[in-house]
Amino acid sequence: MSDDTSQDDTQGERIRVLLVDDQALLRQSFQRLLELEDPAIEVVGAAADGLEALAAVERLNHADRLPQVVLMDARMPRMDGVEATAQIRARYPTVHVVMLTTFDDDEIVFNVVRAGAQGYLLKDVTAAELVAAIRAARRGESPLQPRVAAKLVAHFAQQPVPLQAPTTSTPLEDAAVGELTDREREILRLVAQGASNREIGEALFITEGTVKNHVSNILNKLALRDRTQAALWAHEHGLA
């Protein structure tokens, strides 16, 4: 899940994190764990449900402390993590959301990804894996545990028709596909399989920086906001 730290452009950068969980003890535990594991991670706030999370993001934004990564629980009272993720991503597209939950439920996984979450982790991750996921999300990558990624791949493989797109592509979508170079299509396929920049670089014998540039070009050409959307797009258009 983690990338080579020697080429991690988030090294040395302070990363602002908002914790969202309905259990106070877990919020306190995660804050302490992150502070001990990586002093560069700064927990700038905490919330007990989705409504509090939205209020916290707005408050922090006004204070020029907008969180860069939100660790979000899935099931909470008043507003759950799926709805909160969708609203945060709609209002603050630069904020990356990583779902951190005890629920390994197919429907939750798919709904969270559709809502715009950058990644999905179960609460049995190690401290090192959690820090690596936060840094990956900050870089714009999509941290998924292998079994979660396997669920997504298996689900898409079983879909007879696109999940959200019409059964026939539009001229605009066809044009977007045509704009991708062969290399970009190759990288998009690997992104759809959940590969990190490092893994893609190793597979194609190119640097992580080159991969990052290609991914950025792909997102721009397809008018997508992040790698998760790119993976969904690739599966829906038969490029995965």
PDB file of C-alpha atoms in Angstrom:
ATOM      1  CA  MET A   1       0.000   0.000   0.000  1.00  0.00           C
ATOM      2  CA  SER A   2       2.824   2.412   0.659  1.00  0.00           C
ATOM      3  CA  ASP A   3       5.118   3.974  -1.899  1.00  0.00           C
ATOM      4  CA  ASP A   4       8.866   4.407  -1.783  1.00  0.00           C
ATOM      5  CA  THR A   5       9.408   7.197   0.729  1.00  0.00           C
ATOM      6  CA  SER A   6      12.561   8.289  -1.058  1.00  0.00           C
ATOM      7  CA  GLN A   7      10.312   9.521  -3.878  1.00  0.00           C
ATOM      8  CA  ASP A   8       7.350  10.566  -1.732  1.00  0.00           C
ATOM      9  CA  ASP A   9       6.718  14.242  -2.440  1.00  0.00           C
ATOM     10  CA  THR A  10       4.705  14.503   0.794  1.00  0.00           C
ATOM     11  CA  GLN A  11       7.757  13.754   2.943  1.00  0.00           C
ATOM     12  CA  GLY A  12       8.498  16.675   5.231  1.00  0.00           C
ATOM     13  CA  GLU A  13       5.119  18.262   4.519  1.00  0.00           C
ATOM     14  CA  ARG A  14       2.661  18.639   7.371  1.00  0.00           C
ATOM     15  CA  ILE A  15      -0.604  16.937   6.494  1.00  0.00           C
ATOM     16  CA  ARG A  16      -3.783  18.234   8.108  1.00  0.00           C
ATOM     17  CA  VAL A  17      -6.189  15.441   9.054  1.00  0.00           C
ATOM     18  CA  LEU A  18      -9.772  15.501  10.322  1.00  0.00           C
ATOM     19  CA  LEU A  19     -10.977  12.443  12.271  1.00  0.00           C
ATOM     20  CA  VAL A  20     -14.653  11.470  11.992  1.00  0.00           C
ATOM     21  CA  ASP A  21     -15.970   8.628  14.160  1.00  0.00           C
ATOM     22  CA  ASP A  22     -18.943   8.309  16.489  1.00  0.00           C
ATOM     23  CA  GLN A  23     -16.824   6.728  19.237  1.00  0.00           C
ATOM     24  CA  ALA A  24     -14.860   9.277  21.262  1.00  0.00           C
ATOM     25  CA  LEU A  25     -12.345   6.684  22.465  1.00  0.00           C
ATOM     26  CA  LEU A  26     -11.508   5.705  18.886  1.00  0.00           C
ATOM     27  CA  ARG A  27     -11.069   9.329  17.849  1.00  0.00           C
ATOM     28  CA  GLN A  28      -8.670   9.897  20.730  1.00  0.00           C
ATOM     29  CA  SER A  29      -6.831   6.645  20.015  1.00  0.00           C
ATOM     30  CA  PHE A  30      -6.382   7.410  16.314  1.00  0.00           C
ATOM     31  CA  GLN A  31      -5.141  10.897  17.096  1.00  0.00           C
ATOM     32  CA  ARG A  32      -2.570   9.596  19.539  1.00  0.00           C
ATOM     33  CA  LEU A  33      -1.529   6.809  17.164  1.00  0.00           C
ATOM     34  CA  LEU A  34      -1.018   9.174  14.235  1.00  0.00           C
ATOM     35  CA  GLU A  35       0.925  11.697  16.301  1.00  0.00           C
ATOM     36  CA  LEU A  36       3.255   8.969  17.569  1.00  0.00           C
ATOM     37  CA  GLU A  37       3.671   7.267  14.202  1.00  0.00           C
ATOM     38  CA  ASP A  38       4.293  10.400  12.132  1.00  0.00           C
ATOM     39  CA  PRO A  39       4.834  13.836  13.736  1.00  0.00           C
ATOM     40  CA  ALA A  40       4.245  15.459  10.332  1.00  0.00           C
ATOM     41  CA  ILE A  41       0.569  14.450  10.499  1.00  0.00           C
ATOM     42  CA  GLU A  42      -1.435  17.126  12.297  1.00  0.00           C
ATOM     43  CA  VAL A  43      -4.910  16.239  13.533  1.00  0.00           C
ATOM     44  CA  VAL A  44      -6.727  19.556  13.135  1.00  0.00           C
ATOM     45  CA  GLY A  45     -10.133  18.442  14.342  1.00  0.00           C
ATOM     46  CA  ALA A  46     -12.531  15.638  15.193  1.00  0.00           C
ATOM     47  CA  ALA A  47     -16.236  14.991  14.653  1.00  0.00           C
ATOM     48  CA  ALA A  48     -18.753  12.455  15.925  1.00  0.00           C
ATOM     49  CA  ASP A  49     -20.929  12.217  12.792  1.00  0.00           C
ATOM     50  CA  GLY A  50     -21.333  13.487   9.267  1.00  0.00           C
ATOM     51  CA  LEU A  51     -23.073  16.718  10.227  1.00  0.00           C
ATOM     52  CA  GLU A  52     -20.308  17.599  12.668  1.00  0.00           C
ATOM     53  CA  ALA A  53     -17.762  16.714   9.991  1.00  0.00           C
ATOM     54  CA  LEU A  54     -19.307  19.149   7.502  1.00  0.00           C
ATOM     55  CA  ALA A  55     -19.370  21.888  10.137  1.00  0.00           C
ATOM     56  CA  ALA A  56     -15.770  21.151  11.099  1.00  0.00           C
ATOM     57  CA  VAL A  57     -14.531  21.304   7.506  1.00  0.00           C
ATOM     58  CA  GLU A  58     -16.319  24.619   6.973  1.00  0.00           C
ATOM     59  CA  ARG A  59     -14.944  26.048  10.218  1.00  0.00           C
ATOM     60  CA  LEU A  60     -11.410  24.914   9.441  1.00  0.00           C
ATOM     61  CA  ASN A  61     -11.653  26.290   5.916  1.00  0.00           C
ATOM     62  CA  HIS A  62     -12.578  29.734   7.254  1.00  0.00           C
ATOM     63  CA  ALA A  63      -9.563  29.502   9.577  1.00  0.00           C
ATOM     64  CA  ASP A  64      -7.260  28.625   6.634  1.00  0.00           C
ATOM     65  CA  ARG A  65      -6.821  25.165   8.164  1.00  0.00           C
ATOM     66  CA  LEU A  66      -8.758  23.130   5.622  1.00  0.00           C
ATOM     67  CA  PRO A  67      -7.992  19.439   6.232  1.00  0.00           C
ATOM     68  CA  GLN A  68      -6.199  17.742   3.368  1.00  0.00           C
ATOM     69  CA  VAL A  69      -7.346  14.264   4.383  1.00  0.00           C
ATOM     70  CA  VAL A  70     -10.482  13.191   6.261  1.00  0.00           C
ATOM     71  CA  LEU A  71     -10.540   9.785   7.959  1.00  0.00           C
ATOM     72  CA  MET A  72     -14.242   8.940   7.872  1.00  0.00           C
ATOM     73  CA  ASP A  73     -16.239   6.221   9.601  1.00  0.00           C
ATOM     74  CA  ALA A  74     -19.006   4.619   7.517  1.00  0.00           C
ATOM     75  CA  ARG A  75     -21.906   4.151   9.919  1.00  0.00           C
ATOM     76  CA  MET A  76     -22.721   7.048  12.235  1.00  0.00           C
ATOM     77  CA  PRO A  77     -25.890   8.661  13.619  1.00  0.00           C
ATOM     78  CA  ARG A  78     -27.634  11.648  11.994  1.00  0.00           C
ATOM     79  CA  MET A  79     -25.495  11.552   8.817  1.00  0.00           C
ATOM     80  CA  ASP A  80     -23.442   8.541   7.758  1.00  0.00           C
ATOM     81  CA  GLY A  81     -20.021   8.543   6.168  1.00  0.00           C
ATOM     82  CA  VAL A  82     -21.282   8.005   2.617  1.00  0.00           C
ATOM     83  CA  GLU A  83     -23.470  11.127   2.605  1.00  0.00           C
ATOM     84  CA  ALA A  84     -20.842  13.169   4.448  1.00  0.00           C
ATOM     85  CA  THR A  85     -18.216  12.110   1.919  1.00  0.00           C
ATOM     86  CA  ALA A  86     -20.410  13.112  -1.010  1.00  0.00           C
ATOM     87  CA  GLN A  87     -21.125  16.537   0.483  1.00  0.00           C
ATOM     88  CA  ILE A  88     -17.519  17.229   1.476  1.00  0.00           C
ATOM     89  CA  ARG A  89     -16.238  16.257  -1.959  1.00  0.00           C
ATOM     90  CA  ALA A  90     -18.889  18.405  -3.656  1.00  0.00           C
ATOM     91  CA  ARG A  91     -18.067  21.474  -1.562  1.00  0.00           C
ATOM     92  CA  TYR A  92     -14.327  20.973  -1.129  1.00  0.00           C
ATOM     93  CA  PRO A  93     -12.933  18.932  -4.065  1.00  0.00           C
ATOM     94  CA  THR A  94      -9.334  19.279  -2.837  1.00  0.00           C
ATOM     95  CA  VAL A  95     -10.140  17.410   0.382  1.00  0.00           C
ATOM     96  CA  HIS A  96      -9.374  13.687   0.155  1.00  0.00           C
ATOM     97  CA  VAL A  97     -11.599  11.295   2.105  1.00  0.00           C
ATOM     98  CA  VAL A  98     -10.408   7.879   3.276  1.00  0.00           C
ATOM     99  CA  MET A  99     -13.078   5.629   4.739  1.00  0.00           C
ATOM    100  CA  LEU A 100     -11.846   3.833   7.857  1.00  0.00           C
ATOM    101  CA  THR A 101     -14.398   1.367   9.126  1.00  0.00           C
ATOM    102  CA  THR A 102     -15.014  -2.043  10.665  1.00  0.00           C
ATOM    103  CA  PHE A 103     -17.519  -2.943   7.945  1.00  0.00           C
ATOM    104  CA  ASP A 104     -16.311  -5.091   5.054  1.00  0.00           C
ATOM    105  CA  ASP A 105     -19.671  -4.831   3.295  1.00  0.00           C
ATOM    106  CA  ASP A 106     -19.875  -4.845  -0.495  1.00  0.00           C
ATOM    107  CA  GLU A 107     -22.658  -2.260  -0.714  1.00  0.00           C
ATOM    108  CA  ILE A 108     -20.867   0.142   1.628  1.00  0.00           C
ATOM    109  CA  VAL A 109     -17.637  -0.189  -0.364  1.00  0.00           C
ATOM    110  CA  PHE A 110     -19.354   0.586  -3.673  1.00  0.00           C
ATOM    111  CA  ASN A 111     -21.423   3.456  -2.268  1.00  0.00           C
ATOM    112  CA  VAL A 112     -18.382   5.022  -0.622  1.00  0.00           C
ATOM    113  CA  VAL A 113     -16.377   4.898  -3.846  1.00  0.00           C
ATOM    114  CA  ARG A 114     -19.271   6.395  -5.811  1.00  0.00           C
ATOM    115  CA  ALA A 115     -19.562   9.163  -3.206  1.00  0.00           C
ATOM    116  CA  GLY A 116     -16.011  10.201  -3.994  1.00  0.00           C
ATOM    117  CA  ALA A 117     -13.905   8.598  -1.262  1.00  0.00           C
ATOM    118  CA  GLN A 118     -10.245   8.387  -2.166  1.00  0.00           C
ATOM    119  CA  GLY A 119      -9.685   5.109  -0.323  1.00  0.00           C
ATOM    120  CA  TYR A 120     -11.258   2.468   1.874  1.00  0.00           C
ATOM    121  CA  LEU A 121      -9.535   0.828   4.824  1.00  0.00           C
ATOM    122  CA  LEU A 122     -10.660  -1.529   7.565  1.00  0.00           C
ATOM    123  CA  LYS A 123      -9.830  -0.725  11.165  1.00  0.00           C
ATOM    124  CA  ASP A 124      -7.529  -3.730  11.460  1.00  0.00           C
ATOM    125  CA  VAL A 125      -4.806  -1.867   9.539  1.00  0.00           C
ATOM    126  CA  THR A 126      -1.489  -1.281  11.255  1.00  0.00           C
ATOM    127  CA  ALA A 127      -0.344   2.181  12.274  1.00  0.00           C
ATOM    128  CA  ALA A 128       2.242   2.175   9.476  1.00  0.00           C
ATOM    129  CA  GLU A 129      -0.400   1.204   6.912  1.00  0.00           C
ATOM    130  CA  LEU A 130      -2.704   3.972   8.113  1.00  0.00           C
ATOM    131  CA  VAL A 131       0.025   6.604   7.817  1.00  0.00           C
ATOM    132  CA  ALA A 132       0.973   5.290   4.359  1.00  0.00           C
ATOM    133  CA  ALA A 133      -2.682   5.512   3.304  1.00  0.00           C
ATOM    134  CA  ILE A 134      -2.955   9.116   4.495  1.00  0.00           C
ATOM    135  CA  ARG A 135       0.163  10.058   2.553  1.00  0.00           C
ATOM    136  CA  ALA A 136      -1.062   8.178  -0.525  1.00  0.00           C
ATOM    137  CA  ALA A 137      -4.413   9.986  -0.386  1.00  0.00           C
ATOM    138  CA  ARG A 138      -2.616  13.305  -0.019  1.00  0.00           C
ATOM    139  CA  ARG A 139      -0.676  12.496  -3.213  1.00  0.00           C
ATOM    140  CA  GLY A 140      -3.946  11.826  -4.992  1.00  0.00           C
ATOM    141  CA  GLU A 141      -3.629   8.048  -4.978  1.00  0.00           C
ATOM    142  CA  SER A 142      -6.325   5.609  -3.874  1.00  0.00           C
ATOM    143  CA  PRO A 143      -5.328   3.522  -0.847  1.00  0.00           C
ATOM    144  CA  LEU A 144      -7.337   0.299  -0.840  1.00  0.00           C
ATOM    145  CA  GLN A 145      -6.596  -2.828   1.132  1.00  0.00           C
ATOM    146  CA  PRO A 146      -6.097  -5.818  -1.193  1.00  0.00           C
ATOM    147  CA  ARG A 147      -9.342  -7.525  -0.185  1.00  0.00           C
ATOM    148  CA  VAL A 148     -11.298  -4.303  -0.731  1.00  0.00           C
ATOM    149  CA  ALA A 149      -9.683  -3.768  -4.136  1.00  0.00           C
ATOM    150  CA  ALA A 150     -10.517  -7.387  -4.982  1.00  0.00           C
ATOM    151  CA  LYS A 151     -14.181  -6.723  -4.160  1.00  0.00           C
ATOM    152  CA  LEU A 152     -14.268  -3.763  -6.530  1.00  0.00           C
ATOM    153  CA  VAL A 153     -12.551  -5.628  -9.357  1.00  0.00           C
ATOM    154  CA  ALA A 154     -14.825  -8.668  -8.923  1.00  0.00           C
ATOM    155  CA  HIS A 155     -17.901  -6.456  -8.816  1.00  0.00           C
ATOM    156  CA  PHE A 156     -17.024  -4.592 -11.999  1.00  0.00           C
ATOM    157  CA  ALA A 157     -16.119  -7.831 -13.765  1.00  0.00           C
ATOM    158  CA  GLN A 158     -19.649  -9.111 -13.132  1.00  0.00           C
ATOM    159  CA  GLN A 159     -21.406  -5.980 -14.415  1.00  0.00           C
ATOM    160  CA  PRO A 160     -23.199  -6.636 -17.727  1.00  0.00           C
ATOM    161  CA  VAL A 161     -23.766  -2.882 -18.218  1.00  0.00           C
ATOM    162  CA  PRO A 162     -22.064   0.260 -16.882  1.00  0.00           C
ATOM    163  CA  LEU A 163     -22.933   1.195 -13.293  1.00  0.00           C
ATOM    164  CA  GLN A 164     -23.810   4.801 -13.915  1.00  0.00           C
ATOM    165  CA  ALA A 165     -23.210   5.528 -17.583  1.00  0.00           C
ATOM    166  CA  PRO A 166     -25.684   4.731 -20.369  1.00  0.00           C
ATOM    167  CA  THR A 167     -25.240   1.505 -22.305  1.00  0.00           C
ATOM    168  CA  THR A 168     -23.907   3.463 -25.263  1.00  0.00           C
ATOM    169  CA  SER A 169     -21.184   6.035 -24.986  1.00  0.00           C
ATOM    170  CA  THR A 170     -21.732   9.629 -25.993  1.00  0.00           C
ATOM    171  CA  PRO A 171     -19.727  11.346 -28.754  1.00  0.00           C
ATOM    172  CA  LEU A 172     -18.015  13.395 -26.035  1.00  0.00           C
ATOM    173  CA  GLU A 173     -16.953  10.225 -24.189  1.00  0.00           C
ATOM    174  CA  ASP A 174     -15.764   8.619 -27.432  1.00  0.00           C
ATOM    175  CA  ALA A 175     -13.690  11.716 -28.135  1.00  0.00           C
ATOM    176  CA  ALA A 176     -12.210  11.576 -24.625  1.00  0.00           C
ATOM    177  CA  VAL A 177     -11.148   7.953 -25.134  1.00  0.00           C
ATOM    178  CA  GLY A 178      -9.592   8.885 -28.457  1.00  0.00           C
ATOM    179  CA  GLU A 179      -7.514  11.613 -26.822  1.00  0.00           C
ATOM    180  CA  LEU A 180      -5.718   9.102 -24.598  1.00  0.00           C
ATOM    181  CA  THR A 181      -2.362   7.903 -25.832  1.00  0.00           C
ATOM    182  CA  ASP A 182      -1.483   4.205 -25.794  1.00  0.00           C
ATOM    183  CA  ARG A 183       0.696   4.790 -22.731  1.00  0.00           C
ATOM    184  CA  GLU A 184      -2.113   6.638 -20.945  1.00  0.00           C
ATOM    185  CA  ARG A 185      -4.530   3.791 -21.644  1.00  0.00           C
ATOM    186  CA  GLU A 186      -1.977   1.346 -20.285  1.00  0.00           C
ATOM    187  CA  ILE A 187      -1.578   3.388 -17.114  1.00  0.00           C
ATOM    188  CA  LEU A 188      -5.342   3.827 -16.770  1.00  0.00           C
ATOM    189  CA  ARG A 189      -5.789   0.051 -16.859  1.00  0.00           C
ATOM    190  CA  LEU A 190      -3.285  -0.314 -14.029  1.00  0.00           C
ATOM    191  CA  VAL A 191      -4.946   2.477 -12.039  1.00  0.00           C
ATOM    192  CA  ALA A 192      -8.240   0.595 -12.425  1.00  0.00           C
ATOM    193  CA  GLN A 193      -6.551  -2.456 -10.920  1.00  0.00           C
ATOM    194  CA  GLY A 194      -5.614  -0.438  -7.826  1.00  0.00           C
ATOM    195  CA  ALA A 195      -1.892  -0.104  -8.591  1.00  0.00           C
ATOM    196  CA  SER A 196       0.054   2.716  -6.951  1.00  0.00           C
ATOM    197  CA  ASN A 197       2.371   5.059  -8.865  1.00  0.00           C
ATOM    198  CA  ARG A 198       5.331   3.050  -7.676  1.00  0.00           C
ATOM    199  CA  GLU A 199       3.811  -0.249  -8.810  1.00  0.00           C
ATOM    200  CA  ILE A 200       2.877   1.220 -12.182  1.00  0.00           C
ATOM    201  CA  GLY A 201       6.379   2.621 -12.593  1.00  0.00           C
ATOM    202  CA  GLU A 202       7.951  -0.746 -11.808  1.00  0.00           C
ATOM    203  CA  ALA A 203       5.607  -2.546 -14.204  1.00  0.00           C
ATOM    204  CA  LEU A 204       6.282  -0.135 -17.076  1.00  0.00           C
ATOM    205  CA  PHE A 205       9.930   0.677 -16.257  1.00  0.00           C
ATOM    206  CA  ILE A 206       9.306   4.396 -15.842  1.00  0.00           C
ATOM    207  CA  THR A 207       9.736   6.731 -12.873  1.00  0.00           C
ATOM    208  CA  GLU A 208       7.017   7.552 -10.351  1.00  0.00           C
ATOM    209  CA  GLY A 209       7.199  11.176 -11.457  1.00  0.00           C
ATOM    210  CA  THR A 210       6.452  10.168 -15.036  1.00  0.00           C
ATOM    211  CA  VAL A 211       3.524   8.054 -13.861  1.00  0.00           C
ATOM    212  CA  LYS A 212       2.195  10.974 -11.826  1.00  0.00           C
ATOM    213  CA  ASN A 213       2.346  13.242 -14.885  1.00  0.00           C
ATOM    214  CA  HIS A 214       0.516  10.674 -17.005  1.00  0.00           C
ATOM    215  CA  VAL A 215      -2.194  10.258 -14.365  1.00  0.00           C
ATOM    216  CA  SER A 216      -2.646  14.012 -14.189  1.00  0.00           C
ATOM    217  CA  ASN A 217      -3.000  14.160 -17.982  1.00  0.00           C
ATOM    218  CA  ILE A 218      -5.556  11.337 -17.905  1.00  0.00           C
ATOM    219  CA  LEU A 219      -7.663  13.113 -15.278  1.00  0.00           C
ATOM    220  CA  ASN A 220      -7.552  16.353 -17.244  1.00  0.00           C
ATOM    221  CA  LYS A 221      -8.481  14.712 -20.546  1.00  0.00           C
ATOM    222  CA  LEU A 222     -11.371  12.761 -19.024  1.00  0.00           C
ATOM    223  CA  ALA A 223     -12.502  15.645 -16.763  1.00  0.00           C
ATOM    224  CA  LEU A 224     -12.252  13.435 -13.678  1.00  0.00           C
ATOM    225  CA  ARG A 225     -11.359  14.591 -10.180  1.00  0.00           C
ATOM    226  CA  ASP A 226      -9.247  11.703  -8.853  1.00  0.00           C
ATOM    227  CA  ARG A 227      -7.868   8.204  -9.384  1.00  0.00           C
ATOM    228  CA  THR A 228     -10.936   6.527  -7.918  1.00  0.00           C
ATOM    229  CA  GLN A 229     -13.166   8.181 -10.502  1.00  0.00           C
ATOM    230  CA  ALA A 230     -10.638   7.222 -13.163  1.00  0.00           C
ATOM    231  CA  ALA A 231     -10.829   3.566 -12.072  1.00  0.00           C
ATOM    232  CA  LEU A 232     -14.629   3.635 -12.188  1.00  0.00           C
ATOM    233  CA  TRP A 233     -14.522   5.338 -15.606  1.00  0.00           C
ATOM    234  CA  ALA A 234     -12.138   2.723 -16.972  1.00  0.00           C
ATOM    235  CA  HIS A 235     -14.364  -0.138 -15.834  1.00  0.00           C
ATOM    236  CA  GLU A 236     -17.508   1.519 -17.164  1.00  0.00           C
ATOM    237  CA  HIS A 237     -15.932   2.088 -20.579  1.00  0.00           C
ATOM    238  CA  GLY A 238     -14.279  -1.290 -20.983  1.00  0.00           C
ATOM    239  CA  LEU A 239     -10.707  -0.068 -20.588  1.00  0.00           C
ATOM    240  CA  ALA A 240      -9.917  -2.146 -17.497  1.00  0.00           C
TER     241      ALA A 240
END
